Amino acid sequence: SYNQLSGKIPTELGRLRRLWDLLLNHNNLEGTIPPELGQIINLRVIDLNDNNLEGAIPSELGRLSNLEILFANNNQLSGSIPPALGQFNNLRVFSFSNNRLSGPIPSALGQLRSLWSLNLSLNQLSGSIPDELGALTDLTRLDLSHNQLDGTISGWLGLLGNLTHLDLSNNRLSGPIPEWLGRLTNLEYLDLSNNQLSGPIPAELGRLSRLKELKLFQQR
């Protein structure tokens, strides 16, 4: 990581069956993510942040049952998020911010019961927020901002009592601001700005005694 490496990620890295960590972040790598990485069954960490990678996320990565951290922020990845990525049993961090991903958020991500952080911001994701994300009760950070998500804010998110950071800003969400947000008493950051929300500000937000930032504005 943090070099000036260029070209494609060699498919031959898939032969490194004892590898635990693969850190290629902050380089000039291009091309696609090799599906062969799904053969490195002992991998715990993949960091591909800040490169020029493009193309689809290979569903073969879902075979990495020991994976704990998956970073691929700040690339040019496109296409949909494969439902096979919901098979990670031990994943704690799932972050694909600032790419060109499109389509819906797969409901299969609700199976990532060990997840601490889910960041899919700055993409082109559409559709509603899946109710299944309410099963991620260990989640402390959820960032779905700067997408094209619509519908109402799913009531199942009210089950995420460990959340400290919730950012749903810059989408197309509509309907009222839910009263159940007042149950997320560990929240320190809440951003619902630049959506199409309507109605009153719930008095229940006054229960968020740890809150440091609250953003509800609409830019004109």
C-alpha positions as MATLAB code, in Angstrom:
seq = 'SYNQLSGKIPTELGRLRRLWDLLLNHNNLEGTIPPELGQIINLRVIDLNDNNLEGAIPSELGRLSNLEILFANNNQLSGSIPPALGQFNNLRVFSFSNNRLSGPIPSALGQLRSLWSLNLSLNQLSGSIPDELGALTDLTRLDLSHNQLDGTISGWLGLLGNLTHLDLSNNRLSGPIPEWLGRLTNLEYLDLSNNQLSGPIPAELGRLSRLKELKLFQQR';
ca = [
       0.000    0.000    0.000;
       0.889    3.688   -0.478;
       3.130    3.182   -3.491;
       2.861    3.919   -7.204;
       1.977    0.417   -8.354;
       0.129    0.263  -11.660;
      -1.392   -2.303  -13.992;
      -3.770   -5.057  -13.032;
      -3.951   -7.151   -9.864;
      -2.363  -10.485  -10.875;
      -4.784  -13.379  -10.913;
      -1.925  -15.553   -9.617;
      -2.391  -14.026   -6.155;
      -5.274  -16.477   -5.865;
      -2.690  -19.218   -5.276;
      -1.597  -17.701   -1.942;
      -3.853  -19.959    0.090;
      -2.209  -19.124    3.446;
      -2.486  -15.344    3.033;
      -4.256  -13.478    5.832;
      -4.060   -9.837    4.762;
      -4.023   -8.297    1.271;
      -3.351   -4.548    1.355;
      -3.073   -2.908   -2.082;
      -4.610    0.442   -1.162;
      -3.457    3.878   -2.352;
      -1.840    2.847   -5.632;
      -2.646    3.247   -9.316;
      -3.976   -0.241   -9.937;
      -6.554   -0.641  -12.695;
      -8.679   -3.305  -14.323;
     -11.109   -5.520  -12.449;
     -10.970   -7.277   -9.082;
      -9.819  -10.810   -9.945;
     -12.404  -13.482   -9.062;
      -9.406  -15.649   -8.128;
      -9.100  -13.700   -4.867;
     -12.084  -15.765   -3.733;
      -9.753  -18.775   -3.573;
      -7.630  -17.299   -0.755;
      -9.814  -18.908    1.878;
      -7.811  -17.696    4.899;
      -8.040  -13.986    4.032;
      -9.112  -11.761    6.901;
      -8.496   -8.323    5.358;
      -8.805   -6.964    1.797;
      -7.999   -3.281    1.293;
      -8.290   -1.990   -2.286;
      -9.030    1.633   -1.406;
      -7.923    4.501   -3.628;
      -7.055    2.849   -6.914;
      -8.563    2.937  -10.403;
     -10.318   -0.426  -10.286;
     -13.405   -0.848  -12.454;
     -15.973   -3.402  -13.467;
     -18.193   -5.576  -11.316;
     -17.596   -6.868   -7.793;
     -16.914  -10.604   -8.255;
     -19.430  -12.787   -6.453;
     -16.577  -15.241   -5.779;
     -15.484  -13.018   -2.892;
     -18.460  -14.433   -0.996;
     -16.475  -17.644   -0.498;
     -14.106  -15.904    1.937;
     -15.774  -17.106    5.109;
     -12.934  -15.815    7.323;
     -12.979  -12.268    5.950;
     -13.356   -9.551    8.593;
     -12.606   -6.331    6.683;
     -13.415   -5.489    3.045;
     -12.442   -2.043    1.736;
     -12.771   -0.896   -1.877;
     -13.522    2.810   -1.487;
     -12.624    5.433   -4.082;
     -12.494    3.313   -7.212;
     -14.685    3.086  -10.313;
     -16.454   -0.193   -9.595;
     -19.815   -0.555  -11.325;
     -22.777   -2.879  -11.562;
     -24.812   -4.303   -8.719;
     -23.711   -5.596   -5.323;
     -23.714   -9.415   -5.556;
     -26.087  -11.061   -3.033;
     -23.316  -13.646   -2.499;
     -21.520  -11.041   -0.369;
     -24.111  -11.713    2.299;
     -22.370  -15.026    3.044;
     -19.538  -13.550    5.094;
     -19.879  -15.019    8.575;
     -17.240  -12.893   10.290;
     -17.275   -9.626    8.328;
     -17.057   -6.522   10.522;
     -16.384   -3.747    7.991;
     -17.987   -3.558    4.517;
     -17.072   -0.365    2.666;
     -17.491    0.432   -1.036;
     -17.906    4.195   -0.847;
     -17.347    6.470   -3.858;
     -17.755    4.043   -6.731;
     -20.355    3.671   -9.481;
     -22.400    0.849   -8.025;
     -26.041    0.719   -9.099;
     -29.194   -1.278   -8.517;
     -30.781   -2.130   -5.168;
     -29.052   -2.884   -1.880;
     -29.323   -6.690   -1.622;
     -31.480   -7.916    1.246;
     -28.833  -10.642    1.698;
     -26.597   -8.073    3.422;
     -28.933   -8.488    6.396;
     -27.194  -11.833    7.017;
     -23.914  -10.112    7.978;
     -24.698  -10.408   11.682;
     -21.125   -9.595   12.816;
     -21.009   -6.301   10.894;
     -19.900   -3.126   12.691;
     -19.725   -0.708    9.760;
     -21.587   -0.590    6.430;
     -20.608    2.224    4.062;
     -22.146    2.321    0.570;
     -22.171    6.104    0.193;
     -21.438    8.041   -3.002;
     -22.741    5.480   -5.468;
     -25.814    5.216   -7.688;
     -27.790    2.708   -5.641;
     -31.571    2.816   -6.027;
     -34.707    1.296   -4.561;
     -35.718    1.177   -0.929;
     -33.604    0.468    2.139;
     -34.072   -3.270    2.845;
     -35.912   -4.142    6.042;
     -33.398   -6.964    6.495;
     -30.720   -4.472    7.549;
     -32.584   -4.285   10.855;
     -30.989   -7.643   11.734;
     -27.514   -6.063   11.910;
     -27.778   -5.364   15.609;
     -23.999   -4.991   16.138;
     -23.844   -2.166   13.590;
     -22.378    1.096   14.898;
     -22.016    2.955   11.579;
     -24.430    2.985    8.627;
     -23.737    5.350    5.728;
     -25.986    5.119    2.658;
     -25.698    8.790    1.724;
     -25.389   10.249   -1.779;
     -27.308    7.573   -3.650;
     -30.727    7.414   -5.308;
     -32.567    5.510   -2.585;
     -36.303    6.144   -2.304;
     -39.285    5.120   -0.205;
     -39.624    5.738    3.500;
     -37.010    5.213    6.194;
     -37.377    1.557    7.145;
     -38.813    1.029   10.617;
     -36.553   -1.972   11.075;
     -33.591    0.390   11.451;
     -35.055    1.215   14.845;
     -33.653   -2.114   16.071;
     -30.063   -0.924   15.549;
     -29.574    0.283   19.093;
     -25.770    0.323   18.854;
     -25.647    2.872   16.024;
     -23.485    5.917   16.700;
     -23.418    7.207   13.089;
     -26.422    7.194   10.723;
     -26.178    9.031    7.409;
     -29.028    8.725    4.884;
     -28.532   12.169    3.361;
     -28.718   13.116   -0.307;
     -31.180   10.469   -1.421;
     -34.839   10.546   -2.447;
     -36.366    9.333    0.801;
     -39.864   10.568    1.542;
     -42.461   10.495    4.286;
     -42.109   11.631    7.889;
     -39.048   11.587   10.110;
     -39.717    8.452   12.193;
     -40.399    8.832   15.906;
     -38.481    5.602   16.571;
     -35.210    7.409   15.874;
     -35.506    8.543   19.478;
     -34.783    4.946   20.549;
     -31.286    5.044   19.008;
     -29.853    6.584   22.141;
     -26.217    5.881   21.223;
     -26.389    8.118   18.147;
     -23.746   10.821   17.958;
     -24.274   11.769   14.295;
     -27.595   11.832   12.419;
     -27.863   13.226    8.893;
     -31.156   13.053    6.969;
     -30.550   16.206    4.932;
     -31.362   16.674    1.255;
     -34.177   14.168    0.955;
     -37.917   14.672    0.456;
     -38.988   14.184    4.062;
     -42.046   16.009    5.373;
     -44.055   16.597    8.511;
     -42.930   17.706   11.964;
     -39.618   17.120   13.707;
     -40.416   14.385   16.258;
     -40.097   15.401   19.879;
     -38.573   11.971   20.486;
     -35.287   13.219   19.004;
     -34.854   14.992   22.330;
     -33.939   11.620   23.846;
     -30.697   11.458   21.844;
     -28.556   12.790   24.665;
     -25.270   11.748   23.016;
     -26.014   13.476   19.714;
     -23.328   15.904   18.522;
     -24.533   16.623   14.965;
     -28.101   16.725   13.659;
     -28.688   17.643   10.006;
     -32.214   17.947    8.648;
     -31.829   20.733    6.076;
     -32.824   20.841    2.425;
     -30.591   22.720    0.013;
     -32.466   24.802   -2.558;
];
